[in-house]
Short mmCIF file of C-alpha atoms in Angstrom, two decimals:
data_model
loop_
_atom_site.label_atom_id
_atom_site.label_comp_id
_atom_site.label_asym_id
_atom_site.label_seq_id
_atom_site.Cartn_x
_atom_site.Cartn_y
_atom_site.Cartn_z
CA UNK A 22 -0.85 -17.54 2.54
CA UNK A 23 -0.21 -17.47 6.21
CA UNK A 24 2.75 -19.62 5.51
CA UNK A 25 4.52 -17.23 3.18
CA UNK A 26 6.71 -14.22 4.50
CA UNK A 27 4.10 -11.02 3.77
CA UNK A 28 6.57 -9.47 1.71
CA UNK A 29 6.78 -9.35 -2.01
CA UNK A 30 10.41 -10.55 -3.33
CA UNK A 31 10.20 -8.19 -6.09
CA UNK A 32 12.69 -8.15 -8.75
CA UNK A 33 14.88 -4.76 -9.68
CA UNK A 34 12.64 -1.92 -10.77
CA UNK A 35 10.85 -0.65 -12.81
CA UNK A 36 7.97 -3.03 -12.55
CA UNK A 37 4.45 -1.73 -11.68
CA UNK A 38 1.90 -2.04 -8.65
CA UNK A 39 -1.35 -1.48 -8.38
CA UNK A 40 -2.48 -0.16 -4.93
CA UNK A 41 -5.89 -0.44 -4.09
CA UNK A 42 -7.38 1.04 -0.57
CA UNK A 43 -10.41 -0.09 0.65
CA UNK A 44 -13.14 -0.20 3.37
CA UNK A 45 -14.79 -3.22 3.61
CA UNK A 46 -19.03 -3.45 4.35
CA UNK A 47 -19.52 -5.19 7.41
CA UNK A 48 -19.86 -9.39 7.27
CA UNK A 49 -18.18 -11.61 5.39
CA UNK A 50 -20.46 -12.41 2.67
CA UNK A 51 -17.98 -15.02 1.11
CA UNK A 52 -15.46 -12.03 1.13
CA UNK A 53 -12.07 -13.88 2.82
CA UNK A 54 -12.24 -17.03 0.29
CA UNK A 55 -12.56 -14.72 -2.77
CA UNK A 56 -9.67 -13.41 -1.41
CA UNK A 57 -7.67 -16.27 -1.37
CA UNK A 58 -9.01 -17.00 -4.50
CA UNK A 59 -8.04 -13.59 -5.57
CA UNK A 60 -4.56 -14.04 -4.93
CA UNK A 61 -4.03 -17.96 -5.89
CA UNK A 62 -5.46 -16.33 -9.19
CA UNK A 63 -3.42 -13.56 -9.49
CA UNK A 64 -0.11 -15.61 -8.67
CA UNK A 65 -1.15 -17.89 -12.00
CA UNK A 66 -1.09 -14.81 -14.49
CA UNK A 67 1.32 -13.68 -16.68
CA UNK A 68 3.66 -10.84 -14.95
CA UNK A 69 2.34 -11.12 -11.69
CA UNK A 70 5.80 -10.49 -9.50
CA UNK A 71 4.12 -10.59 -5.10
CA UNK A 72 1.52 -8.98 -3.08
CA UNK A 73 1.23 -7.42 0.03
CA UNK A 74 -1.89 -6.88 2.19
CA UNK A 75 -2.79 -5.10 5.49
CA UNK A 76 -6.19 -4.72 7.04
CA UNK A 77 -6.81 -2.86 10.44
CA UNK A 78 -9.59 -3.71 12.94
CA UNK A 79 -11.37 -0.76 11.17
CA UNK A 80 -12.30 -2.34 8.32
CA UNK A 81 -10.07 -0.39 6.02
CA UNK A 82 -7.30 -2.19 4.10
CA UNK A 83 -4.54 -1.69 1.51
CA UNK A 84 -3.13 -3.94 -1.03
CA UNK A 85 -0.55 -4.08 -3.46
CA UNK A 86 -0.06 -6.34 -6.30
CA UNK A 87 3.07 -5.79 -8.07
CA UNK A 88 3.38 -6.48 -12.19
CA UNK A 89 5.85 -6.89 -14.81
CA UNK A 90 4.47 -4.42 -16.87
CA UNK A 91 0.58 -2.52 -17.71
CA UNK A 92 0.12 -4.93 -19.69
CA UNK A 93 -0.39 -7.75 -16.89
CA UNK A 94 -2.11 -5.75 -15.32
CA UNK A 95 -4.66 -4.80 -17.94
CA UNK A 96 -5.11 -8.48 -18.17
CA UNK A 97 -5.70 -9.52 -15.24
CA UNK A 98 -7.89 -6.73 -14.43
CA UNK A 99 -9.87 -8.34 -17.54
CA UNK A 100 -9.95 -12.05 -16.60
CA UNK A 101 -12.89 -13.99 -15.97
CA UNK A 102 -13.32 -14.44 -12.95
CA UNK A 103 -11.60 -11.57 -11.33
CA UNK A 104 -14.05 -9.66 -12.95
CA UNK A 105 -16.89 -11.87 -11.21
CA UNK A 106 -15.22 -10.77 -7.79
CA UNK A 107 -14.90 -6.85 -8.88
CA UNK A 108 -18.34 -6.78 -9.59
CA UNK A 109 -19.25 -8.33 -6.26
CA UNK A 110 -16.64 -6.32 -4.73
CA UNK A 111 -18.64 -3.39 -6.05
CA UNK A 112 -22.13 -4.46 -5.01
CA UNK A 113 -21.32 -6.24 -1.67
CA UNK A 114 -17.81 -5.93 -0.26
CA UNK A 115 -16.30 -3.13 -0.06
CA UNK A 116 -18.38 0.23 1.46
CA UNK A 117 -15.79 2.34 -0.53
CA UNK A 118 -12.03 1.47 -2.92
CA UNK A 119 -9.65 3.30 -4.31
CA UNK A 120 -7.08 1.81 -7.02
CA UNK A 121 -3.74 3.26 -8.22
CA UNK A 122 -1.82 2.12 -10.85
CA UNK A 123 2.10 3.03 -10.27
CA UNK A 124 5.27 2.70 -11.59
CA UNK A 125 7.84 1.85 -9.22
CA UNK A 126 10.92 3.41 -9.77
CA UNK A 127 13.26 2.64 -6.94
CA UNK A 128 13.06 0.27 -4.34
CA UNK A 129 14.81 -0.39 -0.98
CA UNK A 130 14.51 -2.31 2.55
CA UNK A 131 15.72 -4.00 5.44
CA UNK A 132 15.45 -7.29 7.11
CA UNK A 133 15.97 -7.64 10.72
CA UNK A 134 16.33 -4.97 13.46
CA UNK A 135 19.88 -4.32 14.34
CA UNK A 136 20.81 -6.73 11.83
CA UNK A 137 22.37 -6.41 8.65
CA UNK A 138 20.83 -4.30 5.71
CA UNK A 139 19.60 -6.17 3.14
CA UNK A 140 20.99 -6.15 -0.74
CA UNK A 141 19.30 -2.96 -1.99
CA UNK A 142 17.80 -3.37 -5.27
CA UNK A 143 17.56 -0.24 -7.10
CA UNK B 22 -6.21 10.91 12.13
CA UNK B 23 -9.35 8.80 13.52
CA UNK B 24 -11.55 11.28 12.99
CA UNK B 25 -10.36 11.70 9.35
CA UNK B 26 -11.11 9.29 6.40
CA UNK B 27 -8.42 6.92 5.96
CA UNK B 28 -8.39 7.37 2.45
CA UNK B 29 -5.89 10.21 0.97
CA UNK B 30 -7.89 12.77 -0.92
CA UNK B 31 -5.32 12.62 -4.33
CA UNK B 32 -5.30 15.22 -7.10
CA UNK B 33 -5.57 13.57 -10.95
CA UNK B 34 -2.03 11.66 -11.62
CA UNK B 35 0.19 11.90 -11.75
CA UNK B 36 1.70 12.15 -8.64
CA UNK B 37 4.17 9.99 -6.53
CA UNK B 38 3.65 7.22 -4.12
CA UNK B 39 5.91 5.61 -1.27
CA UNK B 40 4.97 2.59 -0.10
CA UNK B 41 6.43 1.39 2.59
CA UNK B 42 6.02 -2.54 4.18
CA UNK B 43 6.78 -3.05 7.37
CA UNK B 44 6.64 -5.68 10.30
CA UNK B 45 6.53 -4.51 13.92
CA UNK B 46 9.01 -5.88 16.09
CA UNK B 47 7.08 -6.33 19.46
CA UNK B 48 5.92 -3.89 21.84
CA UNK B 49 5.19 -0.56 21.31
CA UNK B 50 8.82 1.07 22.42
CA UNK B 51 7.32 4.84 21.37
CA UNK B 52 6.15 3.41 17.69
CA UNK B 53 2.68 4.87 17.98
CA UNK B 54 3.58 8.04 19.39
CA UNK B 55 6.26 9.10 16.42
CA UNK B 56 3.47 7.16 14.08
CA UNK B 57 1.37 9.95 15.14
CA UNK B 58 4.15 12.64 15.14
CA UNK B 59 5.74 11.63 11.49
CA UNK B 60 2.24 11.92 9.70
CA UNK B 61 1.84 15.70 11.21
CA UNK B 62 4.94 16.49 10.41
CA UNK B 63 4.82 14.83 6.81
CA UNK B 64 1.30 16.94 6.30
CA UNK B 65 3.60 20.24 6.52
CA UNK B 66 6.14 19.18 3.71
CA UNK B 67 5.75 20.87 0.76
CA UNK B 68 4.47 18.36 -1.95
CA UNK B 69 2.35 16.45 0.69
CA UNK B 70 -0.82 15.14 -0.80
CA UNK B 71 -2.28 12.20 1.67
CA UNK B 72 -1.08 9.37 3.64
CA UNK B 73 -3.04 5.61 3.54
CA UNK B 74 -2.17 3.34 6.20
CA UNK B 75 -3.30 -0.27 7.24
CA UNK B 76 -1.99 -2.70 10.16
CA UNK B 77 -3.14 -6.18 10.73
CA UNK B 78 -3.16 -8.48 13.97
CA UNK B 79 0.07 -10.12 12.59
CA UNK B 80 2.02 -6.84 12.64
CA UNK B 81 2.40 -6.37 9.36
CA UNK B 82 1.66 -3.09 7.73
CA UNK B 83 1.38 -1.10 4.90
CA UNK B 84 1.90 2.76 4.72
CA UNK B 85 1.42 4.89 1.25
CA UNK B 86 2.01 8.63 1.52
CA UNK B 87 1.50 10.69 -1.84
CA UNK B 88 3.86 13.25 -2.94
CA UNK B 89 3.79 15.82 -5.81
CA UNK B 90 6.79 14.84 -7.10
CA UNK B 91 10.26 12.94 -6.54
CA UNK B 92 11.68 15.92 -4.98
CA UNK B 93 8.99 16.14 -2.39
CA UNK B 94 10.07 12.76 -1.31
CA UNK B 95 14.14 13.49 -0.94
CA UNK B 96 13.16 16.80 0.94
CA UNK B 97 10.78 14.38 3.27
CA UNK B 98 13.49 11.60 3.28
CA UNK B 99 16.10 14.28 4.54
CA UNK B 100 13.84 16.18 7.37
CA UNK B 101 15.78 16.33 10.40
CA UNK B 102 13.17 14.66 13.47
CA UNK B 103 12.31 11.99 10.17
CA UNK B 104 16.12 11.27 9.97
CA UNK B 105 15.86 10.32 13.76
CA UNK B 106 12.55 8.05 13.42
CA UNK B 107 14.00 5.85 10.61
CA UNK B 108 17.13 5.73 12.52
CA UNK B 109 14.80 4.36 15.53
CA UNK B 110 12.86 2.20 13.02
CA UNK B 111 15.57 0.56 11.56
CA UNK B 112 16.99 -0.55 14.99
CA UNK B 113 13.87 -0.78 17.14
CA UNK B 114 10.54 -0.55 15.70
CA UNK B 115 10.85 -3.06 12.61
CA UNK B 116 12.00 -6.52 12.08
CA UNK B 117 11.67 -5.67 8.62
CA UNK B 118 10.61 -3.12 5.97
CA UNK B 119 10.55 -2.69 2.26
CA UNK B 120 9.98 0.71 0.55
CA UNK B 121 9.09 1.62 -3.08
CA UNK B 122 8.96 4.93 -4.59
CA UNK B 123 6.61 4.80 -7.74
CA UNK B 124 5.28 7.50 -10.46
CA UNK B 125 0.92 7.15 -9.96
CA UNK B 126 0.41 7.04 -13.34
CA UNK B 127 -3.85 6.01 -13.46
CA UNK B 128 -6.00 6.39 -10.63
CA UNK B 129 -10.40 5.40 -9.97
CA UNK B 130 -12.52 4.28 -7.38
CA UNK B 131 -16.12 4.24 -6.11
CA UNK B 132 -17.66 5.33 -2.87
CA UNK B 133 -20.79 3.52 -1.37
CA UNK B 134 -21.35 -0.53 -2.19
CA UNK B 135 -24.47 -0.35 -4.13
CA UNK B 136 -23.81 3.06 -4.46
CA UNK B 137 -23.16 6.30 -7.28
CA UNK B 138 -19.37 5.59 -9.42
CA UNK B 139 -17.39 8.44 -7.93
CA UNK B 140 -15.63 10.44 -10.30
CA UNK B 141 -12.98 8.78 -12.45
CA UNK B 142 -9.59 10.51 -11.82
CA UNK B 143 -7.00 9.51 -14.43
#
């Protein structure tokens, strides 16, 4: 991913995101290629629309996965080996998560300080 | 905040979310110190319930604050010395930023790999 601009090129809204907070356990304990794995995953399903990810040198990260609809999301949350990775998620990686399921409603941004505003899309 | 959990301590949804992606131009140019000064002064709105926030080595960042409603968010949009950070943001502090207001709609999580399920919220 390190290729690809961080940003999500979301379409209009509404579309959905799930954010999920978490502290990770200390070690890697296979954690970083799951996550690639994760998101290479992810990318392949049915309504999946970008992600976003930031971790701090604490240990404690967000991420947002944005979706067509509750549906894609309820599926993915349900496929094979995602589930795997939650469960090891649960029992290894991460010391503490928090998910959120969200319907975005409006959505706005910028590219480039001083430049010019981006198209906003809402 | 370091001596607070990162993660925001949310009522059952639903509830609000902005997230907001960013990436740091470079240097700090007085970023961390309004960092700092918006989240006090976004803990006295009314309709504040938490703030999540995450940076990574590459600069870019995720912030979600949780509001009580969509109303909460204009009023917090519209404060004065917040009016005068974005302005700063948008022609210092980030080469880029996307932000998404969205309706929490579900919300769980777990505390403690290995450990008890924390209480389901949604």
């Amino acid at each position: 991913m390190a290729s690809h601009s961080p940003f999500a090129a979301t379409p209009a809204p509404p579309y959905y995101a799930v954010i999920f907070a978490s502290r990770r356990t200390e070690g890697d304990e296979g954690y970083a290629r799951m996550a690639e794995r994760m998101v290479e995953l992810a990318a392949r399903q049915p309504g999946f629309l970008g992600i976003e990810s930031a971790r701090g040198a604490d240990g404690f990260g967000l991420t947002v996965s944005y979706w067509a609809d509750a549906a894609s999301i309820a599926a993915w949350k349900a496929q094979v080996e995602h589930l795997a990775a939650q469960e090891m998620g649960r029992r290894r990686w991460y010391a503490h998560y928090e998910v959120r399921v969200a319907r975005v409603e409006r959505a706005y941004g910028r590219a480039g300080a001083q430049g010019p505003r981006s198209a906003t899309r809402s």
